[in-house]
Short mmCIF file of N, CA and C in Angstrom, two decimals:
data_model
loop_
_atom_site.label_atom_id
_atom_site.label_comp_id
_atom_site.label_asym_id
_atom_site.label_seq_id
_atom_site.Cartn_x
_atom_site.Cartn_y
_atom_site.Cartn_z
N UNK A 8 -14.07 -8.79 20.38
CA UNK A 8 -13.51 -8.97 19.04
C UNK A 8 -12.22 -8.17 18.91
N UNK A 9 -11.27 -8.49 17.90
CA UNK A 9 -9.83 -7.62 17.94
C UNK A 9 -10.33 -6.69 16.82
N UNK A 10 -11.54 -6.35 16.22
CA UNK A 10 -11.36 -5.02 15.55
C UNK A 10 -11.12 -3.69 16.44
N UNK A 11 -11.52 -3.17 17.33
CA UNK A 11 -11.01 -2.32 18.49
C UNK A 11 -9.17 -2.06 18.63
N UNK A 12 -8.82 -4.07 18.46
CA UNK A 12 -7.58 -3.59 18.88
C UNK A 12 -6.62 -3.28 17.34
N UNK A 13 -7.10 -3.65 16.32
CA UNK A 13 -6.51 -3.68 15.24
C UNK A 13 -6.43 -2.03 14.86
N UNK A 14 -7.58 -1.34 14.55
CA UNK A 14 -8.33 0.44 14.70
C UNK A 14 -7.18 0.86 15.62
N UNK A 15 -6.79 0.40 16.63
CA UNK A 15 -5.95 1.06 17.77
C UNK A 15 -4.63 1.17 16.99
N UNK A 16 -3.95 0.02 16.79
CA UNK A 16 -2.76 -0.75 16.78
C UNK A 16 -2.62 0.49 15.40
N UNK A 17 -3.39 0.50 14.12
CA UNK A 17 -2.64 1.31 13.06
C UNK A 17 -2.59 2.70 13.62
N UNK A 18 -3.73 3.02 14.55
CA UNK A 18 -3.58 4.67 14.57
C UNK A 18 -2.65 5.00 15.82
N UNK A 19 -1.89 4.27 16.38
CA UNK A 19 -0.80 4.75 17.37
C UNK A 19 0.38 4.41 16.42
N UNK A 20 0.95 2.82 15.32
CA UNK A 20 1.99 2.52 15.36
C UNK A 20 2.07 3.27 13.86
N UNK A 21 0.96 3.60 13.02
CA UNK A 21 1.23 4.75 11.63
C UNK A 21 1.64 5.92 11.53
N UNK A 22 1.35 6.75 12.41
CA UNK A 22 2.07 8.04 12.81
C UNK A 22 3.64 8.13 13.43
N UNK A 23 3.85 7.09 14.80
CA UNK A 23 5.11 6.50 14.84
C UNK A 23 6.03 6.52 13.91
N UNK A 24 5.49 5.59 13.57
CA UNK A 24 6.41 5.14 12.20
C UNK A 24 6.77 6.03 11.11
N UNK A 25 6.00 6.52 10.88
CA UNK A 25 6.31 8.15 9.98
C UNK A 25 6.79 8.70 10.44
N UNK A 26 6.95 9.21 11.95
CA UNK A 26 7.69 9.92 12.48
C UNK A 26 9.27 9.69 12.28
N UNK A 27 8.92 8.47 13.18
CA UNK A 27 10.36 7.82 13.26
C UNK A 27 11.38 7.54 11.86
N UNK A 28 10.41 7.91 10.80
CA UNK A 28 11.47 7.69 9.49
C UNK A 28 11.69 8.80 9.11
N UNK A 29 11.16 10.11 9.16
CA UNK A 29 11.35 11.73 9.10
C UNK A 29 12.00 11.58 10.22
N UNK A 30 12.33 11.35 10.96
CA UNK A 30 13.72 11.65 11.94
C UNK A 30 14.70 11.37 11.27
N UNK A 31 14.82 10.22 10.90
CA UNK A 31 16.17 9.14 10.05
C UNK A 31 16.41 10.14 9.24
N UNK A 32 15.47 10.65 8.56
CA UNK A 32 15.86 10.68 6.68
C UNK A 32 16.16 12.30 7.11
N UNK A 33 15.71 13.21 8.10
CA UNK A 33 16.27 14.57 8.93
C UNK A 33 17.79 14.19 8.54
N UNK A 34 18.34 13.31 9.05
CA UNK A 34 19.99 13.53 9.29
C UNK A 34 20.42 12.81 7.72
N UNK A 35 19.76 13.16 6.93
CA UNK A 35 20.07 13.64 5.72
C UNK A 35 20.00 14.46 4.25
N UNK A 36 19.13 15.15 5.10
CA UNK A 36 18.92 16.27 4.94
C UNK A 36 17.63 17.05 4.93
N UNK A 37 17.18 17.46 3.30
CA UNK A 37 15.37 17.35 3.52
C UNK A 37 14.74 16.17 3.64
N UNK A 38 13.64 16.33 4.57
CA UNK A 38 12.88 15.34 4.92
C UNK A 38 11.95 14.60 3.65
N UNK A 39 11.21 15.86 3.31
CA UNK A 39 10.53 15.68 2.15
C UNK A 39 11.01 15.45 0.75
N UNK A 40 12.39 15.56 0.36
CA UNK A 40 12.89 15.32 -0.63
C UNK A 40 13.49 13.88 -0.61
N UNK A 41 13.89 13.58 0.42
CA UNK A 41 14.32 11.96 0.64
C UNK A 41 13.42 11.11 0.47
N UNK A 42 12.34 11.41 1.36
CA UNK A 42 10.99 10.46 1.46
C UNK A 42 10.28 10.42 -0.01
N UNK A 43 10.71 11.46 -0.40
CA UNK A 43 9.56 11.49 -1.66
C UNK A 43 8.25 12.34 -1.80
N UNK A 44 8.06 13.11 -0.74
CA UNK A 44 7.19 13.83 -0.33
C UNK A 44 6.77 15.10 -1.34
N UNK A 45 6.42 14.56 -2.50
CA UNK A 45 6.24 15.87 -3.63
C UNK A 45 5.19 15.44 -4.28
N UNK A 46 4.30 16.59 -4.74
CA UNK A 46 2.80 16.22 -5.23
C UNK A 46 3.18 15.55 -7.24
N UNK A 47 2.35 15.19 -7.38
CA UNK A 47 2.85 14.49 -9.04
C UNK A 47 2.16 15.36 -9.51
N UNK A 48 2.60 15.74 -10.96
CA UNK A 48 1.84 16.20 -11.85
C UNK A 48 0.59 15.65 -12.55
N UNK A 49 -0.56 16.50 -12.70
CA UNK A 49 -1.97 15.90 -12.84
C UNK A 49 -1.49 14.76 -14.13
N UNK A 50 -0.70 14.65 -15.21
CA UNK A 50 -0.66 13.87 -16.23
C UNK A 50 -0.01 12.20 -15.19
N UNK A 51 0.70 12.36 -14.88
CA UNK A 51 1.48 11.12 -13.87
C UNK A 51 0.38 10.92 -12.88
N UNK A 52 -0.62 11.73 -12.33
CA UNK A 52 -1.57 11.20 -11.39
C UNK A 52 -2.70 10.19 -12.82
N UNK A 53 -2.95 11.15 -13.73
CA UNK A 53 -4.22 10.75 -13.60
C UNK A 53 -3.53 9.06 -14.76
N UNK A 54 -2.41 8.75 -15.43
CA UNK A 54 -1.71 8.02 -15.95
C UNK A 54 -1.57 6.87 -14.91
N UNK A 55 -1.35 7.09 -13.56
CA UNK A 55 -1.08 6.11 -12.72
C UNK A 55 -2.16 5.18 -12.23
N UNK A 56 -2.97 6.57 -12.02
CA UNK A 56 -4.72 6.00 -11.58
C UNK A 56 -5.27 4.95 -12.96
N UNK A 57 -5.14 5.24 -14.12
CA UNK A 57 -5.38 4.50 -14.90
C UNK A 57 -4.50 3.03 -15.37
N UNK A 58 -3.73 2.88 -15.38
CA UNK A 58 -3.30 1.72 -14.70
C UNK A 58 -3.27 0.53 -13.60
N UNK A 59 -3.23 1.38 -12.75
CA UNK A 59 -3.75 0.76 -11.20
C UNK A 59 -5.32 0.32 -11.61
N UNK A 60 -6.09 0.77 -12.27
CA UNK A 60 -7.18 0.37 -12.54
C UNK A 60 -7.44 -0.63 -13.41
N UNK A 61 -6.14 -1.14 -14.24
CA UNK A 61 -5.95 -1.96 -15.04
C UNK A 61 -5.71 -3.43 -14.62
N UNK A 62 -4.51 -2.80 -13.38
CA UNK A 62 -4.16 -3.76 -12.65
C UNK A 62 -5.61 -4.11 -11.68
N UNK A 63 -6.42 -3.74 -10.99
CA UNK A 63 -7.15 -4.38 -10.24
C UNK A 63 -8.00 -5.05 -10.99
N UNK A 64 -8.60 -4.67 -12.29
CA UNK A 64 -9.48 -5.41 -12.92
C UNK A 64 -8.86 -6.62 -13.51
N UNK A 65 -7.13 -6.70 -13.88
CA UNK A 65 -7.09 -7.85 -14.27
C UNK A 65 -6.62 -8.84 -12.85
N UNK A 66 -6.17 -8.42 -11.53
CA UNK A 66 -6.04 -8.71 -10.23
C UNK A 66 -7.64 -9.01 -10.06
N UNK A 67 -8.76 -8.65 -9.88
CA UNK A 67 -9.81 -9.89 -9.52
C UNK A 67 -10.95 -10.38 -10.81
N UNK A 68 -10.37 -10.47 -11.89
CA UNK A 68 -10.42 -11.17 -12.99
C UNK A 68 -9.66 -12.40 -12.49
N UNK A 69 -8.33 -12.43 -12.34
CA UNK A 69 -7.61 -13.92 -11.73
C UNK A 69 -8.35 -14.55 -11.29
N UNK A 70 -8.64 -13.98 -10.10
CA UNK A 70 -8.84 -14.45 -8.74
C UNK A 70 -10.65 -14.86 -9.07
N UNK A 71 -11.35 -14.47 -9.53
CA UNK A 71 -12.49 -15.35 -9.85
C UNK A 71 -12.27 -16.65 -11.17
N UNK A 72 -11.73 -16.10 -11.71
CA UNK A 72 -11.09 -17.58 -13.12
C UNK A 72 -10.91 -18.36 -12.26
N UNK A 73 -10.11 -18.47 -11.29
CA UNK A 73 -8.78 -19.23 -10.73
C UNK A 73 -10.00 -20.14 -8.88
N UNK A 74 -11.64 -19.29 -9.18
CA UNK A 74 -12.33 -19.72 -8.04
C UNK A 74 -12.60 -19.68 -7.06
N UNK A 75 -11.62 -17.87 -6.95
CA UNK A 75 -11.18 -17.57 -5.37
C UNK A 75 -12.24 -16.58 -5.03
N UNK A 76 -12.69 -16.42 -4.00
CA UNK A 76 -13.31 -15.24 -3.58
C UNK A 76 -12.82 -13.69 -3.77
N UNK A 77 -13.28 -12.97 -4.09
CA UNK A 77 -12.65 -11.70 -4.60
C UNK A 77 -12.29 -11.05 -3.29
N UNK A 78 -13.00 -11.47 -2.09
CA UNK A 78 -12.91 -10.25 -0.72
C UNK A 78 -12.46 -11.79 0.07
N UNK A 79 -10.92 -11.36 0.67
CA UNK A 79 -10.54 -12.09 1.27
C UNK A 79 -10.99 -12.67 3.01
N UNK A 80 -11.16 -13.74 3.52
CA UNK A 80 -11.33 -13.91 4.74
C UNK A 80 -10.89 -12.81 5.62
N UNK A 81 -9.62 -12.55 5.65
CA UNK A 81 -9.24 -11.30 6.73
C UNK A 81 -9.98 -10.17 6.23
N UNK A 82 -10.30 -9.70 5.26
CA UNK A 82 -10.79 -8.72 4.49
C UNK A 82 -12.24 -8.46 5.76
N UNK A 83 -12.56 -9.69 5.33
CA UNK A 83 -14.60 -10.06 5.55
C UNK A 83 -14.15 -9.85 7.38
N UNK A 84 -13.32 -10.21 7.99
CA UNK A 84 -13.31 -10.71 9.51
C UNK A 84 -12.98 -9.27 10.28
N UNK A 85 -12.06 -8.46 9.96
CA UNK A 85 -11.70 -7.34 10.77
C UNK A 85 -12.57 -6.25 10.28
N UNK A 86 -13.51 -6.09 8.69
CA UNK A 86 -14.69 -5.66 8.90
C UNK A 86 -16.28 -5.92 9.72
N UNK A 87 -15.88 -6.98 9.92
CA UNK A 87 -17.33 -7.22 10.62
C UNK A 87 -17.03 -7.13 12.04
N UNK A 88 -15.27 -7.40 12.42
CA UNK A 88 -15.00 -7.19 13.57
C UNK A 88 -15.57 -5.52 14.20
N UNK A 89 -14.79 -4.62 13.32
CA UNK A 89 -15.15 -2.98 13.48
C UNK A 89 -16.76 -2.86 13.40
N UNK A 90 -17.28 -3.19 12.67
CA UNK A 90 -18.87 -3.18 12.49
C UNK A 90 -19.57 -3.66 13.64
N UNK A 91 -19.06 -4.61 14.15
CA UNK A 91 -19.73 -5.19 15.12
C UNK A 91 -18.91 -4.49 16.90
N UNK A 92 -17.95 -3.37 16.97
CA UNK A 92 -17.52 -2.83 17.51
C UNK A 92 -17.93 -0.89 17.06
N UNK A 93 -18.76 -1.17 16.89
CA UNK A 93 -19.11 0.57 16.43
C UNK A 93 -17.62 1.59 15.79
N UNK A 94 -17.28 0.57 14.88
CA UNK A 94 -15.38 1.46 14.83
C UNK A 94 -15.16 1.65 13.34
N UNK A 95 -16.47 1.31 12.31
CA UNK A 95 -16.31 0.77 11.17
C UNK A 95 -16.18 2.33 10.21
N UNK A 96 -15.80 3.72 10.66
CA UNK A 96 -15.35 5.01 10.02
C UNK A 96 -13.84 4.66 10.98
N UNK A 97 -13.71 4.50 11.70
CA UNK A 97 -12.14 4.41 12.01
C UNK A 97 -11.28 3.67 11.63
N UNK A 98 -12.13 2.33 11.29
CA UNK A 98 -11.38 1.20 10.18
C UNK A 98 -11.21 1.98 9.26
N UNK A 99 -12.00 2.76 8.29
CA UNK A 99 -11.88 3.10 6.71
C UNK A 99 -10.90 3.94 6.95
N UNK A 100 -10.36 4.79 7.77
CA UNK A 100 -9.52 5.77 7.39
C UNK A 100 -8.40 4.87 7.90
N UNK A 101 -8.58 4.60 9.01
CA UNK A 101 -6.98 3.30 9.03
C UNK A 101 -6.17 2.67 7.99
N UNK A 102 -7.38 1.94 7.13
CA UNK A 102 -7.14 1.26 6.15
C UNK A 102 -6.72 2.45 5.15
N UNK A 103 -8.04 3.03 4.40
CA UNK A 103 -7.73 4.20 3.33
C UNK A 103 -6.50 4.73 3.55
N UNK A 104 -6.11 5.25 4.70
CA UNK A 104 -5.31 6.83 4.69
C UNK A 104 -4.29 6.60 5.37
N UNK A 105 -3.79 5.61 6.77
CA UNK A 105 -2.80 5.83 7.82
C UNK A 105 -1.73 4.46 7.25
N UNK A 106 -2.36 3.57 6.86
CA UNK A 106 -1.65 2.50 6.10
C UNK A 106 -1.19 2.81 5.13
N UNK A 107 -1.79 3.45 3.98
CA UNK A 107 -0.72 3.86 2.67
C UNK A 107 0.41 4.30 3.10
N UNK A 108 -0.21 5.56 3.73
CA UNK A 108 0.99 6.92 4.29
C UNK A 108 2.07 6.05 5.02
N UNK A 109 2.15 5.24 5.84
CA UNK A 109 3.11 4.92 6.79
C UNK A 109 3.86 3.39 5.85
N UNK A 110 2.91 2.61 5.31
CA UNK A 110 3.60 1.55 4.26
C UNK A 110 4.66 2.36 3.49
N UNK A 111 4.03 3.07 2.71
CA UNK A 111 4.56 3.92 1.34
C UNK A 111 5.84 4.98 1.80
N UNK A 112 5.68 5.59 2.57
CA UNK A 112 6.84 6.53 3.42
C UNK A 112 7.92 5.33 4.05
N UNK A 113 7.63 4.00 4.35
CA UNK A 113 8.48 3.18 4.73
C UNK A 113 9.31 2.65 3.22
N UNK A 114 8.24 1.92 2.34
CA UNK A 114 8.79 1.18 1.15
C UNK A 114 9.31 1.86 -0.13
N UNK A 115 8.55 2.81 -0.33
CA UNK A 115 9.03 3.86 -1.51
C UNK A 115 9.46 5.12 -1.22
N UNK A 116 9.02 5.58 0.09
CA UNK A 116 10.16 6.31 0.99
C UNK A 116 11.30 6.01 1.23
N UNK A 117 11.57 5.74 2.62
CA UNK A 117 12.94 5.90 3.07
C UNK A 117 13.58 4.78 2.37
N UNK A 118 13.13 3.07 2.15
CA UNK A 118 14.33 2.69 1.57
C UNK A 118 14.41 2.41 0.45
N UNK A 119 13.57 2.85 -0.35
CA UNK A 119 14.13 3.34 -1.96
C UNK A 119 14.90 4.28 -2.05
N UNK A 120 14.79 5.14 -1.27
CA UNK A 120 15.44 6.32 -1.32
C UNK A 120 16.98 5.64 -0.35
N UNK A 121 17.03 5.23 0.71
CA UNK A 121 18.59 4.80 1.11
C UNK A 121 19.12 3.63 0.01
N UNK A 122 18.02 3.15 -0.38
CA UNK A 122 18.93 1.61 -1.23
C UNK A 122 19.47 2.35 -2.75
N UNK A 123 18.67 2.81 -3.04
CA UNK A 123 19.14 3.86 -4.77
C UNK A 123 20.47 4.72 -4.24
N UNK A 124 21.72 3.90 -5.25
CA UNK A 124 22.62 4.29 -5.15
C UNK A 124 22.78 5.29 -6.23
N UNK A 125 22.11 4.37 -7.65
CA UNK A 125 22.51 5.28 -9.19
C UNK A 125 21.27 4.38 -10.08
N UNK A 126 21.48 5.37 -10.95
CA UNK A 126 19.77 4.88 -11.79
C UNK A 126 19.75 3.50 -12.23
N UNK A 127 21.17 2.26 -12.11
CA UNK A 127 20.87 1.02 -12.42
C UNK A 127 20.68 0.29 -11.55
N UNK A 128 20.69 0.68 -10.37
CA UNK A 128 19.86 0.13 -9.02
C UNK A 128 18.77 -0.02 -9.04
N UNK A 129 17.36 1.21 -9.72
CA UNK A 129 16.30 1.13 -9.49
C UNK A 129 15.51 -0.66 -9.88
N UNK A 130 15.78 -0.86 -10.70
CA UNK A 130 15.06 -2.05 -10.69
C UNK A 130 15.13 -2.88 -9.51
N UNK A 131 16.19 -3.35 -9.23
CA UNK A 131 16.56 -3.82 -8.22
C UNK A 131 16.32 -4.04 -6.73
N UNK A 132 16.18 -2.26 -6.68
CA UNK A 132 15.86 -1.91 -5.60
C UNK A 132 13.69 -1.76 -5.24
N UNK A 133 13.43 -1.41 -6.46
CA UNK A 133 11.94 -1.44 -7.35
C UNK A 133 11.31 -3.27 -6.26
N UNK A 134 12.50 -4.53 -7.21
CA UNK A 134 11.74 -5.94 -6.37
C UNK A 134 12.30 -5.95 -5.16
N UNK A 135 13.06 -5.28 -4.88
CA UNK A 135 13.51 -6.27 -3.23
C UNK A 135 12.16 -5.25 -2.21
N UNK A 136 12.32 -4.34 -2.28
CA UNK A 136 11.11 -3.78 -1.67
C UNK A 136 10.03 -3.71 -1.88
N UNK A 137 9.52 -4.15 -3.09
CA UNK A 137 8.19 -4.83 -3.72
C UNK A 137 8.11 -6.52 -2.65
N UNK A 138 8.91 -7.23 -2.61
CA UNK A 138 9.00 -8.44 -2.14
C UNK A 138 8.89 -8.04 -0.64
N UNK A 139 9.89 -7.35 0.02
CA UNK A 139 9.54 -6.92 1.53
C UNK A 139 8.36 -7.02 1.47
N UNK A 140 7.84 -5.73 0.72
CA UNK A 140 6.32 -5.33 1.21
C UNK A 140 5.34 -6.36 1.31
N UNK A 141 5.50 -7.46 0.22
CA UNK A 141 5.04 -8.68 -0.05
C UNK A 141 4.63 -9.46 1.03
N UNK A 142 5.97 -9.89 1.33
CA UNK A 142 5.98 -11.04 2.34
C UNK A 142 5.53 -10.70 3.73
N UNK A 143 5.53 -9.03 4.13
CA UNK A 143 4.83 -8.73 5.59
C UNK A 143 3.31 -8.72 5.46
N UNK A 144 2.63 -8.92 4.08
CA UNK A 144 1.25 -8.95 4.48
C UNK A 144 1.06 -10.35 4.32
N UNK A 145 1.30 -11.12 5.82
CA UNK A 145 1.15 -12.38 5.96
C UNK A 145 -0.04 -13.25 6.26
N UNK A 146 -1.05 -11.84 6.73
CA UNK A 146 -2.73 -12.31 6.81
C UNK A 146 -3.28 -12.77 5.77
N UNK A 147 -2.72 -12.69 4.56
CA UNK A 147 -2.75 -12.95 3.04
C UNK A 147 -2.28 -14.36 2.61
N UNK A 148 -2.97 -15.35 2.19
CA UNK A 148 -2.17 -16.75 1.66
C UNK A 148 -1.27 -16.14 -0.01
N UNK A 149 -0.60 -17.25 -0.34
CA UNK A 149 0.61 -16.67 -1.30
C UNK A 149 0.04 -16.45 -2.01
N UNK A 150 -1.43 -16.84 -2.80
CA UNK A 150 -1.83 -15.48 -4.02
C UNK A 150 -2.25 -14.45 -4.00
N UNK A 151 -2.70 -14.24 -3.03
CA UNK A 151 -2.67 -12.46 -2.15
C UNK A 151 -1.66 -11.86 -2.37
N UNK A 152 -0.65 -12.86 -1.62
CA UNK A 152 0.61 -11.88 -1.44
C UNK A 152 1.29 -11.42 -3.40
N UNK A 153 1.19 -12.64 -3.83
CA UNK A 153 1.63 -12.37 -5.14
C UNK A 153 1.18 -11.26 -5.71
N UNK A 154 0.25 -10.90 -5.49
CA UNK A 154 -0.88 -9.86 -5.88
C UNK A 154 -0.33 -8.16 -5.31
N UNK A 155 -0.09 -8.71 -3.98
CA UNK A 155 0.71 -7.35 -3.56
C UNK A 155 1.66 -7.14 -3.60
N UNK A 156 2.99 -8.02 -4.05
CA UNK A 156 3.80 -7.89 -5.02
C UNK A 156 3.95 -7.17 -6.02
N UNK A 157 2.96 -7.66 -6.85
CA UNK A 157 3.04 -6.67 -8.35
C UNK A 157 1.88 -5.52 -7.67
N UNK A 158 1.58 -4.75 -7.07
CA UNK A 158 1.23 -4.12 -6.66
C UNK A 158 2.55 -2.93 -5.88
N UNK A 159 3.25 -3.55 -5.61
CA UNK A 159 4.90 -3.18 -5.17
C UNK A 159 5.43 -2.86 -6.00
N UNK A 160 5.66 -3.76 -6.97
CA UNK A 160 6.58 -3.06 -8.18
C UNK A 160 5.94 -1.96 -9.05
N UNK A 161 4.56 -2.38 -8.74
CA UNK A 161 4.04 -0.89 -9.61
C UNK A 161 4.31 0.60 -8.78
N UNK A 162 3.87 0.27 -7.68
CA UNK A 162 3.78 1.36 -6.83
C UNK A 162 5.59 2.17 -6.91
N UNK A 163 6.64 0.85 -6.84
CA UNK A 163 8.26 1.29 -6.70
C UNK A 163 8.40 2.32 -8.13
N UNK A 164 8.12 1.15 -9.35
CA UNK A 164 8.07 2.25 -10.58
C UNK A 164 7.95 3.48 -10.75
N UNK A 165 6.74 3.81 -9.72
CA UNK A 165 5.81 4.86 -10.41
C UNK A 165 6.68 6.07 -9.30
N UNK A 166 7.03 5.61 -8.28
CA UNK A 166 7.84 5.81 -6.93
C UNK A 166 9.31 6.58 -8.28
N UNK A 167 9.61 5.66 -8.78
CA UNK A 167 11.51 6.17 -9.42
C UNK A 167 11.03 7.07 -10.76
N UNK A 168 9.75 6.67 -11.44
CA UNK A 168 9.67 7.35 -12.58
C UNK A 168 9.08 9.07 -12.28
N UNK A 169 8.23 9.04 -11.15
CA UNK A 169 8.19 10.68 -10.72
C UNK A 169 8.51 11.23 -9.75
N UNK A 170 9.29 10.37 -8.91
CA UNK A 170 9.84 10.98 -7.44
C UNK A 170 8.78 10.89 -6.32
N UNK A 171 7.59 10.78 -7.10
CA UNK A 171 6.30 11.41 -5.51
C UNK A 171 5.89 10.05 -5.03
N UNK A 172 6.45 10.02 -4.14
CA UNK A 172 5.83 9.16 -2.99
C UNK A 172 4.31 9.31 -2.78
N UNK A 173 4.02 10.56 -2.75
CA UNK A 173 2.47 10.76 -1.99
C UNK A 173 1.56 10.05 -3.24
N UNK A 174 2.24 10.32 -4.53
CA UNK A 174 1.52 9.12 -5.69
C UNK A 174 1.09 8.12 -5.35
N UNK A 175 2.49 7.18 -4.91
CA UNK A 175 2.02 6.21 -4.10
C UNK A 175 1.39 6.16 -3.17
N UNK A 176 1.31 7.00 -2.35
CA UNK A 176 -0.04 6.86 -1.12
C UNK A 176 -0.74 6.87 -1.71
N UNK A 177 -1.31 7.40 -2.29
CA UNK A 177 -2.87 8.17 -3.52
C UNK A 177 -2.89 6.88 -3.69
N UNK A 178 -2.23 6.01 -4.93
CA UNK A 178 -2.81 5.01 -5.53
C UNK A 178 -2.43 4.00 -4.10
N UNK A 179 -2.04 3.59 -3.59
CA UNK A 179 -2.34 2.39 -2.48
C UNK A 179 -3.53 2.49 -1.50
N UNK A 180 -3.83 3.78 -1.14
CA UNK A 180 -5.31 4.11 -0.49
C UNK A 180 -6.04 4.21 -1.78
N UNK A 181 -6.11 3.98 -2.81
CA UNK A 181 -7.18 3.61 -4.11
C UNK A 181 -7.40 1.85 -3.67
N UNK A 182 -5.96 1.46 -3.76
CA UNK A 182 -6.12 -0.09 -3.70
C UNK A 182 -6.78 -0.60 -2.63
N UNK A 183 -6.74 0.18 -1.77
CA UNK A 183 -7.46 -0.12 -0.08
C UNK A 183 -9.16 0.23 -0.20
N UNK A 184 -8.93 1.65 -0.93
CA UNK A 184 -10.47 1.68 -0.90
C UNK A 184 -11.33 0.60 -1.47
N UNK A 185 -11.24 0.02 -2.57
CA UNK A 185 -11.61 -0.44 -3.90
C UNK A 185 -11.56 -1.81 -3.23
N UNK A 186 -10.96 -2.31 -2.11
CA UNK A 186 -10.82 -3.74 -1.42
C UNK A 186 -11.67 -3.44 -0.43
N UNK A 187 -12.15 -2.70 0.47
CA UNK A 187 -13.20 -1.89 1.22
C UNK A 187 -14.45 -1.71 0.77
N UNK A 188 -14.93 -1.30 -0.40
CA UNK A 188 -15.60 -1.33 -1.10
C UNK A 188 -16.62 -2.56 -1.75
N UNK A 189 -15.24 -3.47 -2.03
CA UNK A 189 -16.10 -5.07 -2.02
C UNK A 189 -16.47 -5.89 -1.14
N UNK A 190 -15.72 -5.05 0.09
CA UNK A 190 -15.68 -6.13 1.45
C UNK A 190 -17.21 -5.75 1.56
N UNK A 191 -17.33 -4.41 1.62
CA UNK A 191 -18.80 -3.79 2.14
C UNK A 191 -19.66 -4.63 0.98
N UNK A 192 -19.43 -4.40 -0.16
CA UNK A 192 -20.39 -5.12 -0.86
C UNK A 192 -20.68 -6.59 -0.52
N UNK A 193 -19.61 -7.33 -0.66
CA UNK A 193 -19.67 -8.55 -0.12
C UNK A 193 -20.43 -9.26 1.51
N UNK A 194 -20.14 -7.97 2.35
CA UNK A 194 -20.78 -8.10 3.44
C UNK A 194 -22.31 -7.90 3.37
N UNK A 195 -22.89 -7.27 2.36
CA UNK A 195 -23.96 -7.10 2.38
C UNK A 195 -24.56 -5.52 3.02
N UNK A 196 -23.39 -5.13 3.13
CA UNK A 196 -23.92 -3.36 3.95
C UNK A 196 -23.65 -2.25 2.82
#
């Protein structure tokens, strides 16, 4: 089964990739101030978390109105893949923890932070990297993706309105857990 190789593939190319963008964003100066790398204040955490919670309940509210399964095919397939590969704690933190960090340090990291020229950019810059992020989760048919879209623009927002990136990790490993969570339910484990 490719859960083995999928478990592999995030925990060599997520760290990489973080790396490799703390190099970039080095030759301009702080690492952590470019990227976004600053803790939020408990009012902006616990404000964000409550929203994001808004958004998922009305995100699979849709998606049952509309007849869809709440836990997507890829969802159900690379869990049962890991499960059925003894890998299914190395999936959760893959998913939970190495994917936010390395998505989020890519999208509301470094190029929010290179594309923001001056504060009437942010919107701007908020959808085109909401849409990037979009269109690479292609294991997703287009109401998925739509879904992680506005999941993008929330995450960019919340990205320009307090500076902390790691916010955004926090709440995108919420969104991962909480999709993990139903998969398991859905799977029956």
């Amino acid at each position: 089964q490719h859960g083995g190789a999928i478990v592999l593939f995030i925990f060599v190319s997520a760290p990489l990739q973080v790396a490799l963008l703390a190099l970039a964003a080095s030759h301009k100066g702080s690492v952590a101030e470019y990227l976004g790398y600053k803790l939020p204040r408990r009012g902006e955490l616990v404000a964000a978390v409550l929203v994001l919670t808004a958004l998922i309940i009305v995100g699979d509210t849709v998606s049952w109105l509309a007849g869809r399964h709440i836990v997507d095919r890829f969802q159900s397939d690379i869990y049962q893949a890991a499960k059925s590969a003894n890998l299914l704690p190395l999936l959760l933190i893959a998913i939970t923890v190495l994917i936010p960090i390395s998505e989020e340090t890519l999208f509301r990291g470094f190029l929010f932070r290179g594309w923001l020229r001056s504060p009437r950019d942010a919107w701007p810059v908020i959808l085109i990297a909401a849409a990037i992020f979009a269109i690479i989760h292609v294991q997703y048919d287009w109401f998925l993706i739509g879904q992680v879209f506005i999941f993008g623009v929330f995450f960019g927002w919340v990205r320009w309105a307090t500076g902390s990136t790691i916010l955004t990790m926090l709440l995108h490993g919420l969104v991962n857990i909480e999709g993990m969570i139903e998969t398991m339910l859905a799977a029956g484990s």
